[in-house]
Amino acid sequence: MEYNFREIEKKWQKYWLENRTFKAEIDYSRPKYYVLDMFPYPSGTGLHVGHPLGYIASDIYTRYKRLNGFNVLHPMGYDAFGLPAEQFAIQTGTHPAVTTGKNILRYREQLDKIGFSFDWDREVKTSDPAYYKWTQWTFIRLFKHWYNNKTQKAEPIDDLIRIFLKEGNGTIDAACTSEWQKDIQKKDPSFPEKWNGIFTADQWKSFTEKQQQEILMNYRLAYLSEAMVNWCPDLGTVLANDEVANGFSVRGGHPVERKLMRQWFLRITAYAQRLLDGLETIDFSESLKEMQRNWIGRSDGAEVVFPVKGTNFALDIFTTRPDTIFGATFMVIAPEHELAEIIATDDRLSAIKEYIDRVKNRSERERMTEVKKVSGEFTGAYCINPLNGKDIPIWVADYVLAGYGTGAIMAVPAHDSRDYEFAKHFGLPIVEVVSGGNISESSYDAKEGTLINSDFINGMEVQQAVKTVIRRIEEMNIGKGKVNYRLRDAIFSRQRYWGEPFPVYFRDGIACVLDESELPLVLPEVDTFLPTETGDPPLARAKNWVTSEGYPYETSTMPGFAGSSGYYLRYMDPRNDHEYFSKESNEYWQNVDLYIGGSEHATGHLIYSRFWNKFLFDIGLACKDEPYRKLINQGMIQGRSSIVYRLKGSNRFVSYGLRDQFDITEMHVDVNLVKDDVLDTDAFKKWRPDLADAEFILEEGNYICGFEVEKMSKSLHNVINPDDLIENYGADTLRLYEMFLGPLEQSKPWDTKGIEGVFRFIRKFRRLFHNHENEFFVSEEEPSAAELKILHKTIKKAREDIERFSFNTAVSSFMICVNELSDPKCCKRAILEPLCILVSPYAPHLAEELWEKLGNTVSISNAPFPVFNEEFVAEDTFRYPVSFNGKMRFQLDLSLDLSSDEVEKLVLQAEESQKWLKGNTPKKIIYVPKKIINIVI
RNA sequence: GCCCGGGUGGUGGAACUGGUAGACACGCAGGACUUAAAAUCCUGUGCCUGUAGAGGGCGUGCGGGUUCAAUUCCCGCCCCGGGUACCA
């Protein structure tokens, strides 16, 4: 065989493994570089061609950095806890650890075949107790810390207790659960009613231990709280906000409802501002940063107190438009608002109760679909506008959310589209206070214009009016400027089996964490993976799921993002059993220089992970406050589905071109039965039993299929398996082709046809090193100027392209180079050896093979990247495009050392020019050296 | 609705800071080698027109603008993909 890729690739994969070629160790003599791929979840279906795209890109970059003298950390491991293995366990009884172990083996096998340069000695699995020990450890640290808003960092809870003992909590500015004192008071009436939550040192000392712990819980960064959560009955668990889309679970698409439950939370909201600010310092795509910004959702505004007329109550409202306060014509509170029923007048009370009841009992699904339906009820009560004393009616409506701001708003229909809809629907007044719109048609929401009908801010521009009103309400002591975030604390409990157990037990109802020396708390065995009859999570089935003192352990487990939040740090020192990672390893590897993965993790993993890291930074563990310096989202590889056209209600199929003449239904057919859009009709009949007697209406003797570009998925029968391609073309060709397909970040359809071109290239490249008899042969002859020019042009391009992650154009430049060298059949070592290094990150197996044949005894992976030499590509002439009025008409070779006057003269003298000048004298001649000559007539 | 990203031949794509639009491939057509096929190699290939191995016109989603020159910059619009959705 001319090019025996099977043998070559097996040989070098074995060599790399046996020689630990890619083992990364701390080496102060070389600069470090850290390249990371997003943690894969080892699913049962294995990899399709879309999965390795990012891995190939990162591997190429890794190998490139090694060639440039960097000590590269490039690890791989598995996000091994997760729902699919557990769902499978429920169905079949197979332990998730068994399923996961099997899937990991399959993944590893597939990854190995592609020839990645991972340091496998650093492999981690989140389900391994030696790994999750540190996930549990971090949880304990979070539990034992609070967030000090004054210093803007996490501090030990013991320090907080010390302050409580000395001066109470009056001076503390902490990130804590809002209105926590109300919840505590509800549960424990020994706290004063209407307590504002402030206590003195003496009061603190007088609290029972249980009371103290209840209070501290509201300060901890990992805390237990009762809250409305996303409950998914089909999965039997609670889900985080990013795991829910449109009222359904992202994984599996099961309906999700709102439920009040006691859960563990992580106080990520404490870090909202830092998570936002950090985005300015990292190199992520603009769209990803924007997604994170929206998810964090900072809004600047003011909180204002509106007294409720004739009562001692007041409505606290949040608004981003304090400037429009004179246009507030009604107030709206959320149905869950505590004052809703209290302030309602007797005649309105039953209507209000009925409305609240109706709204509450709706499913999340109904709520979502009814979003555009305006509904609400008047409470009968009025607020007093604190700036002009006017009465404003108070309504209850579900378009105001209890969970955001204060759950109450001042409605300004003239300048808020939602308020406008509401006002129109219920016939409430609309008062224009910012000029610039036409409020008879729609609200004018823009934050620009001049204030009118607004007392002391009349004539001001919006920005100035906002500031003025905030200053005024602060002076009057009826409100203050305020920043709100949309980001919610992360729900950290899952009522599932296959996850990290919480290192938590309950002593007399008080949640306590284990001592760090007792970690890991190993996941116990259970008889079945289902919840108990009483609805408790599967861990409640475990025998002796209690501490040595007999206190019960927490029965929830941690969510998927727990194990993946800090994994990049563990890779630095993965076998350390007495600390998360050593200080030395962290100070050497620092953080990830290049992170490649899908954008679907924008609001999940990538936010949690940044939060987790900032916490570890605060407590002095991580030396960098951002985990990922640069991130690239690889685009999706879409499938190219093949479609056949079935005559309705029959087993006859009509070819693509004739389908319009019949009444047909479309059907996806397995792409493996189709070649160049021609269906293999015999294979089709054998595909499924019901198709055995299929008949075909052909065109020109063939059945032609239609096609559709869509998601690559099993159900659409368009999955391309990399194993098959490697079998037919080899891993080097697969690697090159995945890169050649198009820009890394763009989505693009997979089309197997194109792989032939790359396969041709790689054989042509190999042929440069072989003679006609297919024997390895290179000559020691001095290279010609032309050959050196080809080589150095390619060195330059290869480096520039890889530096900007333009792998597709780099592959093209190799093709051009090999085409140009093939013409004179260059076989000179001085050209081929550097070229071999250039290609090696992309096609490492063949490069190693040729490198060895060239007489090298050590792996090509640490060879020096060829140095570009300008001299070899220098030109003394340039072929100028000559344009007339901007249209290119002819080309002209000119020496580069001519003056612009000489150039102008020569151009005008050129024979071709006469034709275009048509006797005119040019008005102007533009001459841009090494670019263009343009003659304006 | 709002926020991002994107629209270039039959197809994937290239053109990096405004300077020869369509590199490199696929596909297609023709040719060489071969009994034949595969493999390999050569030639052509944006569209229209044409005296067809000359020449010309049009052309980067659409309509304008700036410029000697626009795929690239500006304004307005259309379409596709992603995110988000009563967040005040």
PDB file of N, CA, C and O (backbone and C1' of nucleotides) in Angstrom, chain A residues 287 290 299 319-320 371 399 401 404 418 486 741 743 760 763 808 815 819 889 891 916 926 934, chain B residues 3-4 12-16 19-20 23-26 39-40 56-57 68 83-84 86-88:
ATOM      1  N   SER A 287     -20.298  37.923  21.862  1.00  0.00           N
ATOM      2  CA  SER A 287     -21.648  37.390  22.058  1.00  0.00           C
ATOM      3  C   SER A 287     -21.723  36.613  23.368  1.00  0.00           C
ATOM      4  O   SER A 287     -22.729  36.655  24.062  1.00  0.00           O
ATOM      5  N   GLU A 290     -21.818  39.042  26.154  1.00  0.00           N
ATOM      6  CA  GLU A 290     -23.129  39.684  26.165  1.00  0.00           C
ATOM      7  C   GLU A 290     -24.162  38.769  26.831  1.00  0.00           C
ATOM      8  O   GLU A 290     -24.993  39.219  27.614  1.00  0.00           O
ATOM      9  N   SER A 299     -29.184  46.277  36.634  1.00  0.00           N
ATOM     10  CA  SER A 299     -29.894  47.500  36.266  1.00  0.00           C
ATOM     11  C   SER A 299     -29.767  48.536  37.366  1.00  0.00           C
ATOM     12  O   SER A 299     -29.909  48.246  38.540  1.00  0.00           O
ATOM     13  N   THR A 319     -37.273  51.155  40.564  1.00  0.00           N
ATOM     14  CA  THR A 319     -37.455  51.652  39.197  1.00  0.00           C
ATOM     15  C   THR A 319     -36.119  52.039  38.606  1.00  0.00           C
ATOM     16  O   THR A 319     -35.218  52.482  39.324  1.00  0.00           O
ATOM     17  N   THR A 320     -35.975  51.859  37.293  1.00  0.00           N
ATOM     18  CA  THR A 320     -34.760  52.336  36.622  1.00  0.00           C
ATOM     19  C   THR A 320     -35.015  53.724  36.043  1.00  0.00           C
ATOM     20  O   THR A 320     -34.122  54.324  35.476  1.00  0.00           O
ATOM     21  N   VAL A 371     -48.303  35.080  28.907  1.00  0.00           N
ATOM     22  CA  VAL A 371     -47.513  36.270  29.145  1.00  0.00           C
ATOM     23  C   VAL A 371     -48.133  37.522  28.525  1.00  0.00           C
ATOM     24  O   VAL A 371     -48.176  38.571  29.138  1.00  0.00           O
ATOM     25  N   TYR A 399     -47.936  40.644  35.989  1.00  0.00           N
ATOM     26  CA  TYR A 399     -46.805  41.029  35.149  1.00  0.00           C
ATOM     27  C   TYR A 399     -45.670  41.600  35.988  1.00  0.00           C
ATOM     28  O   TYR A 399     -44.557  41.785  35.494  1.00  0.00           O
ATOM     29  N   LEU A 401     -43.162  40.687  38.895  1.00  0.00           N
ATOM     30  CA  LEU A 401     -42.638  39.451  39.462  1.00  0.00           C
ATOM     31  C   LEU A 401     -42.213  39.672  40.902  1.00  0.00           C
ATOM     32  O   LEU A 401     -41.556  40.649  41.229  1.00  0.00           O
ATOM     33  N   TYR A 404     -38.165  39.840  41.663  1.00  0.00           N
ATOM     34  CA  TYR A 404     -37.230  40.846  41.181  1.00  0.00           C
ATOM     35  C   TYR A 404     -37.469  42.179  41.870  1.00  0.00           C
ATOM     36  O   TYR A 404     -38.609  42.593  42.064  1.00  0.00           O
ATOM     37  N   ARG A 418     -45.041  47.789  28.976  1.00  0.00           N
ATOM     38  CA  ARG A 418     -45.888  46.867  29.738  1.00  0.00           C
ATOM     39  C   ARG A 418     -46.952  47.628  30.515  1.00  0.00           C
ATOM     40  O   ARG A 418     -48.129  47.247  30.545  1.00  0.00           O
ATOM     41  N   ARG A 486     -30.311  40.601  37.966  1.00  0.00           N
ATOM     42  CA  ARG A 486     -31.274  39.574  37.606  1.00  0.00           C
ATOM     43  C   ARG A 486     -30.793  38.198  38.076  1.00  0.00           C
ATOM     44  O   ARG A 486     -31.563  37.271  38.267  1.00  0.00           O
ATOM     45  N   LEU A 741     -12.875  22.434   6.882  1.00  0.00           N
ATOM     46  CA  LEU A 741     -14.301  22.659   6.677  1.00  0.00           C
ATOM     47  C   LEU A 741     -14.715  24.133   6.723  1.00  0.00           C
ATOM     48  O   LEU A 741     -15.635  24.540   6.035  1.00  0.00           O
ATOM     49  N   PRO A 743     -14.244  28.166   9.230  1.00  0.00           N
ATOM     50  CA  PRO A 743     -13.768  28.795  10.460  1.00  0.00           C
ATOM     51  C   PRO A 743     -14.271  28.035  11.684  1.00  0.00           C
ATOM     52  O   PRO A 743     -15.424  27.612  11.728  1.00  0.00           O
ATOM     53  N   ARG A 760      -6.335  13.469  -0.699  1.00  0.00           N
ATOM     54  CA  ARG A 760      -5.458  13.613  -1.861  1.00  0.00           C
ATOM     55  C   ARG A 760      -4.224  14.446  -1.493  1.00  0.00           C
ATOM     56  O   ARG A 760      -3.103  14.120  -1.864  1.00  0.00           O
ATOM     57  N   ARG A 763      -1.673  12.525   0.674  1.00  0.00           N
ATOM     58  CA  ARG A 763      -0.870  11.557  -0.097  1.00  0.00           C
ATOM     59  C   ARG A 763       0.145  12.284  -0.973  1.00  0.00           C
ATOM     60  O   ARG A 763       1.265  11.824  -1.172  1.00  0.00           O
ATOM     61  N   ASN A 808      -8.512  26.722   8.986  1.00  0.00           N
ATOM     62  CA  ASN A 808      -8.901  26.346   7.627  1.00  0.00           C
ATOM     63  C   ASN A 808      -7.977  26.953   6.584  1.00  0.00           C
ATOM     64  O   ASN A 808      -7.588  26.286   5.622  1.00  0.00           O
ATOM     65  N   MET A 815      -1.743  23.150   1.269  1.00  0.00           N
ATOM     66  CA  MET A 815      -2.125  22.599  -0.033  1.00  0.00           C
ATOM     67  C   MET A 815      -1.419  23.354  -1.150  1.00  0.00           C
ATOM     68  O   MET A 815      -0.891  22.755  -2.089  1.00  0.00           O
ATOM     69  N   ASN A 819       1.271  21.762  -3.654  1.00  0.00           N
ATOM     70  CA  ASN A 819       1.032  21.864  -5.095  1.00  0.00           C
ATOM     71  C   ASN A 819       2.234  22.483  -5.786  1.00  0.00           C
ATOM     72  O   ASN A 819       2.670  22.021  -6.838  1.00  0.00           O
ATOM     73  N   ARG A 889      -8.243  46.820 -15.127  1.00  0.00           N
ATOM     74  CA  ARG A 889      -8.233  46.600 -16.567  1.00  0.00           C
ATOM     75  C   ARG A 889      -7.079  45.722 -17.046  1.00  0.00           C
ATOM     76  O   ARG A 889      -7.246  44.944 -17.952  1.00  0.00           O
ATOM     77  N   GLN A 891      -2.761  44.162 -15.918  1.00  0.00           N
ATOM     78  CA  GLN A 891      -1.715  44.078 -14.915  1.00  0.00           C
ATOM     79  C   GLN A 891      -0.388  44.509 -15.502  1.00  0.00           C
ATOM     80  O   GLN A 891      -0.156  44.356 -16.705  1.00  0.00           O
ATOM     81  N   TRP A 916      -7.783  52.723 -22.766  1.00  0.00           N
ATOM     82  CA  TRP A 916      -8.709  53.158 -21.731  1.00  0.00           C
ATOM     83  C   TRP A 916      -8.712  54.654 -21.536  1.00  0.00           C
ATOM     84  O   TRP A 916      -9.699  55.236 -21.088  1.00  0.00           O
ATOM     85  N   ILE A 926      -3.674  57.441  -8.715  1.00  0.00           N
ATOM     86  CA  ILE A 926      -3.403  56.969  -7.357  1.00  0.00           C
ATOM     87  C   ILE A 926      -2.466  55.781  -7.440  1.00  0.00           C
ATOM     88  O   ILE A 926      -2.753  54.797  -8.125  1.00  0.00           O
ATOM     89  N   ASN A 934      -4.438  53.283  -9.638  1.00  0.00           N
ATOM     90  CA  ASN A 934      -5.772  53.622 -10.116  1.00  0.00           C
ATOM     91  C   ASN A 934      -5.691  54.949 -10.877  1.00  0.00           C
ATOM     92  O   ASN A 934      -5.179  55.940 -10.371  1.00  0.00           O
TER      93      ASN A 934
ATOM     94  P     C B   3     -31.921  46.010  20.641  1.00  0.00           P
ATOM     95  O5'   C B   3     -30.832  44.988  21.202  1.00  0.00           O
ATOM     96  C5'   C B   3     -30.302  45.132  22.516  1.00  0.00           C
ATOM     97  C4'   C B   3     -29.442  43.941  22.822  1.00  0.00           C
ATOM     98  C3'   C B   3     -28.512  43.542  21.694  1.00  0.00           C
ATOM     99  O3'   C B   3     -27.382  44.387  21.629  1.00  0.00           O
ATOM    100  C1'   C B   3     -29.583  41.614  22.521  1.00  0.00           C
ATOM    101  P     C B   4     -26.460  44.380  20.303  1.00  0.00           P
ATOM    102  O5'   C B   4     -25.495  43.172  20.650  1.00  0.00           O
ATOM    103  C5'   C B   4     -24.790  42.570  19.625  1.00  0.00           C
ATOM    104  C4'   C B   4     -24.455  41.144  19.986  1.00  0.00           C
ATOM    105  C3'   C B   4     -23.959  40.392  18.779  1.00  0.00           C
ATOM    106  O3'   C B   4     -22.579  40.642  18.603  1.00  0.00           O
ATOM    107  C1'   C B   4     -25.694  39.150  19.758  1.00  0.00           C
ATOM    108  P     G B  12     -22.628  26.318   0.934  1.00  0.00           P
ATOM    109  O5'   G B  12     -21.262  25.747   1.508  1.00  0.00           O
ATOM    110  C5'   G B  12     -21.280  24.656   2.424  1.00  0.00           C
ATOM    111  C4'   G B  12     -19.872  24.357   2.875  1.00  0.00           C
ATOM    112  C3'   G B  12     -19.091  25.565   3.369  1.00  0.00           C
ATOM    113  O3'   G B  12     -19.458  25.912   4.689  1.00  0.00           O
ATOM    114  C1'   G B  12     -17.736  24.294   1.911  1.00  0.00           C
ATOM    115  P     G B  13     -19.292  27.403   5.203  1.00  0.00           P
ATOM    116  O5'   G B  13     -17.716  27.575   5.176  1.00  0.00           O
ATOM    117  C5'   G B  13     -17.089  28.824   4.993  1.00  0.00           C
ATOM    118  C4'   G B  13     -15.754  28.584   4.345  1.00  0.00           C
ATOM    119  C3'   G B  13     -14.969  29.835   4.033  1.00  0.00           C
ATOM    120  O3'   G B  13     -14.080  30.087   5.106  1.00  0.00           O
ATOM    121  C1'   G B  13     -15.258  28.575   2.050  1.00  0.00           C
ATOM    122  P     A B  14     -13.651  31.542   5.456  1.00  0.00           P
ATOM    123  O5'   A B  14     -12.726  31.939   4.232  1.00  0.00           O
ATOM    124  C5'   A B  14     -11.451  31.318   4.121  1.00  0.00           C
ATOM    125  C4'   A B  14     -10.650  31.949   3.022  1.00  0.00           C
ATOM    126  C3'   A B  14     -10.454  33.448   3.109  1.00  0.00           C
ATOM    127  O3'   A B  14      -9.465  33.762   4.053  1.00  0.00           O
ATOM    128  C1'   A B  14     -10.876  32.812   0.886  1.00  0.00           C
ATOM    129  P     A B  15      -9.568  35.069   4.898  1.00  0.00           P
ATOM    130  O5'   A B  15      -9.420  36.199   3.784  1.00  0.00           O
ATOM    131  C5'   A B  15      -8.164  36.446   3.175  1.00  0.00           C
ATOM    132  C4'   A B  15      -8.348  37.489   2.110  1.00  0.00           C
ATOM    133  C3'   A B  15      -9.027  38.769   2.568  1.00  0.00           C
ATOM    134  O3'   A B  15      -8.112  39.623   3.220  1.00  0.00           O
ATOM    135  C1'   A B  15      -9.974  38.070   0.543  1.00  0.00           C
ATOM    136  P     C B  16      -8.630  40.693   4.247  1.00  0.00           P
ATOM    137  O5'   C B  16      -8.686  39.865   5.591  1.00  0.00           O
ATOM    138  C5'   C B  16      -9.363  40.344   6.750  1.00  0.00           C
ATOM    139  C4'   C B  16      -8.396  40.535   7.893  1.00  0.00           C
ATOM    140  C3'   C B  16      -7.537  41.789   7.803  1.00  0.00           C
ATOM    141  O3'   C B  16      -7.475  42.407   9.066  1.00  0.00           O
ATOM    142  C1'   C B  16      -6.148  39.881   7.990  1.00  0.00           C
ATOM    143  P     G B  19      -8.707  46.240   1.445  1.00  0.00           P
ATOM    144  O5'   G B  19      -8.266  46.689  -0.013  1.00  0.00           O
ATOM    145  C5'   G B  19      -9.202  46.679  -1.090  1.00  0.00           C
ATOM    146  C4'   G B  19      -8.468  46.855  -2.382  1.00  0.00           C
ATOM    147  C3'   G B  19      -7.155  46.106  -2.451  1.00  0.00           C
ATOM    148  O3'   G B  19      -7.018  45.589  -3.756  1.00  0.00           O
ATOM    149  C1'   G B  19      -6.765  48.408  -2.807  1.00  0.00           C
ATOM    150  P     U B  20      -7.565  44.146  -4.125  1.00  0.00           P
ATOM    151  O5'   U B  20      -7.264  44.176  -5.671  1.00  0.00           O
ATOM    152  C5'   U B  20      -7.957  45.077  -6.556  1.00  0.00           C
ATOM    153  C4'   U B  20      -8.167  44.346  -7.846  1.00  0.00           C
ATOM    154  C3'   U B  20      -8.994  43.061  -7.704  1.00  0.00           C
ATOM    155  O3'   U B  20      -9.836  42.922  -8.832  1.00  0.00           O
ATOM    156  C1'   U B  20      -6.879  42.554  -8.613  1.00  0.00           C
ATOM    157  P     A B  23     -10.778  30.904  -6.837  1.00  0.00           P
ATOM    158  O5'   A B  23      -9.313  30.605  -6.297  1.00  0.00           O
ATOM    159  C5'   A B  23      -8.274  31.544  -6.499  1.00  0.00           C
ATOM    160  C4'   A B  23      -7.353  31.556  -5.312  1.00  0.00           C
ATOM    161  C3'   A B  23      -6.984  30.181  -4.759  1.00  0.00           C
ATOM    162  O3'   A B  23      -5.912  29.606  -5.472  1.00  0.00           O
ATOM    163  C1'   A B  23      -7.632  31.603  -2.988  1.00  0.00           C
ATOM    164  P     C B  24      -5.988  28.179  -6.078  1.00  0.00           P
ATOM    165  O5'   C B  24      -6.258  27.293  -4.783  1.00  0.00           O
ATOM    166  C5'   C B  24      -5.259  27.148  -3.785  1.00  0.00           C
ATOM    167  C4'   C B  24      -5.829  26.387  -2.623  1.00  0.00           C
ATOM    168  C3'   C B  24      -6.599  25.134  -3.011  1.00  0.00           C
ATOM    169  O3'   C B  24      -5.689  24.063  -3.220  1.00  0.00           O
ATOM    170  C1'   C B  24      -7.878  26.381  -1.479  1.00  0.00           C
ATOM    171  P     A B  25      -6.080  22.854  -4.158  1.00  0.00           P
ATOM    172  O5'   A B  25      -7.172  22.206  -3.213  1.00  0.00           O
ATOM    173  C5'   A B  25      -8.187  21.436  -3.761  1.00  0.00           C
ATOM    174  C4'   A B  25      -9.210  21.173  -2.685  1.00  0.00           C
ATOM    175  C3'   A B  25     -10.441  20.497  -3.242  1.00  0.00           C
ATOM    176  O3'   A B  25     -10.212  19.103  -3.335  1.00  0.00           O
ATOM    177  C1'   A B  25     -11.093  22.351  -1.966  1.00  0.00           C
ATOM    178  P     C B  26     -10.669  18.370  -4.664  1.00  0.00           P
ATOM    179  O5'   C B  26     -12.237  18.245  -4.422  1.00  0.00           O
ATOM    180  C5'   C B  26     -12.711  17.614  -3.229  1.00  0.00           C
ATOM    181  C4'   C B  26     -14.175  17.890  -3.060  1.00  0.00           C
ATOM    182  C3'   C B  26     -15.040  17.541  -4.260  1.00  0.00           C
ATOM    183  O3'   C B  26     -15.280  16.145  -4.323  1.00  0.00           O
ATOM    184  C1'   C B  26     -15.673  19.643  -3.428  1.00  0.00           C
ATOM    185  P     A B  39     -10.858   6.884  -7.675  1.00  0.00           P
ATOM    186  O5'   A B  39      -9.263   6.840  -7.606  1.00  0.00           O
ATOM    187  C5'   A B  39      -8.612   6.391  -6.413  1.00  0.00           C
ATOM    188  C4'   A B  39      -7.142   6.234  -6.669  1.00  0.00           C
ATOM    189  C3'   A B  39      -6.436   7.459  -7.243  1.00  0.00           C
ATOM    190  O3'   A B  39      -6.096   8.385  -6.235  1.00  0.00           O
ATOM    191  C1'   A B  39      -5.843   5.581  -8.516  1.00  0.00           C
ATOM    192  P     U B  40      -6.183   9.946  -6.542  1.00  0.00           P
ATOM    193  O5'   U B  40      -5.024  10.156  -7.608  1.00  0.00           O
ATOM    194  C5'   U B  40      -3.670   9.942  -7.237  1.00  0.00           C
ATOM    195  C4'   U B  40      -2.804  10.016  -8.458  1.00  0.00           C
ATOM    196  C3'   U B  40      -2.913  11.309  -9.260  1.00  0.00           C
ATOM    197  O3'   U B  40      -2.141  12.343  -8.682  1.00  0.00           O
ATOM    198  C1'   U B  40      -3.017   9.478 -10.740  1.00  0.00           C
ATOM    199  P     G B  56     -12.521  44.863 -22.919  1.00  0.00           P
ATOM    200  O5'   G B  56     -14.101  44.956 -22.724  1.00  0.00           O
ATOM    201  C5'   G B  56     -14.810  46.060 -23.286  1.00  0.00           C
ATOM    202  C4'   G B  56     -16.283  45.797 -23.296  1.00  0.00           C
ATOM    203  C3'   G B  56     -16.951  45.722 -21.930  1.00  0.00           C
ATOM    204  O3'   G B  56     -17.137  47.003 -21.363  1.00  0.00           O
ATOM    205  C1'   G B  56     -17.762  43.981 -23.291  1.00  0.00           C
ATOM    206  P     G B  57     -17.089  47.185 -19.812  1.00  0.00           P
ATOM    207  O5'   G B  57     -18.537  46.669 -19.368  1.00  0.00           O
ATOM    208  C5'   G B  57     -19.705  47.391 -19.776  1.00  0.00           C
ATOM    209  C4'   G B  57     -20.930  46.573 -19.466  1.00  0.00           C
ATOM    210  C3'   G B  57     -21.133  46.219 -17.998  1.00  0.00           C
ATOM    211  O3'   G B  57     -21.730  47.291 -17.287  1.00  0.00           O
ATOM    212  C1'   G B  57     -21.458  44.289 -19.306  1.00  0.00           C
ATOM    213  P     C B  68     -12.526  61.150  -3.759  1.00  0.00           P
ATOM    214  O5'   C B  68     -12.260  59.993  -4.821  1.00  0.00           O
ATOM    215  C5'   C B  68     -12.348  60.250  -6.214  1.00  0.00           C
ATOM    216  C4'   C B  68     -11.742  59.099  -6.974  1.00  0.00           C
ATOM    217  C3'   C B  68     -12.246  57.732  -6.543  1.00  0.00           C
ATOM    218  O3'   C B  68     -13.456  57.412  -7.194  1.00  0.00           O
ATOM    219  C1'   C B  68      -9.883  57.694  -6.671  1.00  0.00           C
ATOM    220  P     G B  83     -30.251  28.891  21.732  1.00  0.00           P
ATOM    221  O5'   G B  83     -30.020  30.217  22.567  1.00  0.00           O
ATOM    222  C5'   G B  83     -28.886  30.336  23.430  1.00  0.00           C
ATOM    223  C4'   G B  83     -28.829  31.731  23.975  1.00  0.00           C
ATOM    224  C3'   G B  83     -30.028  32.149  24.823  1.00  0.00           C
ATOM    225  O3'   G B  83     -29.923  31.658  26.141  1.00  0.00           O
ATOM    226  C1'   G B  83     -29.506  33.871  23.302  1.00  0.00           C
ATOM    227  P     U B  84     -31.200  31.156  26.937  1.00  0.00           P
ATOM    228  O5'   U B  84     -31.987  32.525  27.149  1.00  0.00           O
ATOM    229  C5'   U B  84     -31.523  33.483  28.100  1.00  0.00           C
ATOM    230  C4'   U B  84     -32.283  34.757  27.941  1.00  0.00           C
ATOM    231  C3'   U B  84     -33.794  34.644  28.150  1.00  0.00           C
ATOM    232  O3'   U B  84     -34.139  34.602  29.518  1.00  0.00           O
ATOM    233  C1'   U B  84     -33.366  35.928  26.220  1.00  0.00           C
ATOM    234  P     C B  86     -40.915  36.491  31.336  1.00  0.00           P
ATOM    235  O5'   C B  86     -41.231  37.700  32.348  1.00  0.00           O
ATOM    236  C5'   C B  86     -40.387  38.812  32.302  1.00  0.00           C
ATOM    237  C4'   C B  86     -41.050  39.977  31.541  1.00  0.00           C
ATOM    238  C3'   C B  86     -41.252  41.192  32.421  1.00  0.00           C
ATOM    239  O3'   C B  86     -40.923  42.341  31.709  1.00  0.00           O
ATOM    240  C1'   C B  86     -43.293  40.584  31.397  1.00  0.00           C
ATOM    241  P     C B  87     -39.435  42.794  31.455  1.00  0.00           P
ATOM    242  O5'   C B  87     -38.716  42.637  32.866  1.00  0.00           O
ATOM    243  C5'   C B  87     -38.818  43.637  33.867  1.00  0.00           C
ATOM    244  C4'   C B  87     -37.572  43.593  34.738  1.00  0.00           C
ATOM    245  C3'   C B  87     -36.259  43.627  33.976  1.00  0.00           C
ATOM    246  O3'   C B  87     -35.344  44.387  34.722  1.00  0.00           O
ATOM    247  C1'   C B  87     -36.370  41.647  35.260  1.00  0.00           C
ATOM    248  P     A B  88     -34.884  45.753  34.112  1.00  0.00           P
ATOM    249  O5'   A B  88     -36.136  46.707  34.257  1.00  0.00           O
ATOM    250  C5'   A B  88     -36.203  47.560  35.326  1.00  0.00           C
ATOM    251  C4'   A B  88     -37.511  48.292  35.309  1.00  0.00           C
ATOM    252  C3'   A B  88     -37.822  49.005  36.618  1.00  0.00           C
ATOM    253  O3'   A B  88     -37.270  50.291  36.646  1.00  0.00           O
ATOM    254  C1'   A B  88     -39.649  47.674  35.989  1.00  0.00           C
TER     255        A B  88
END
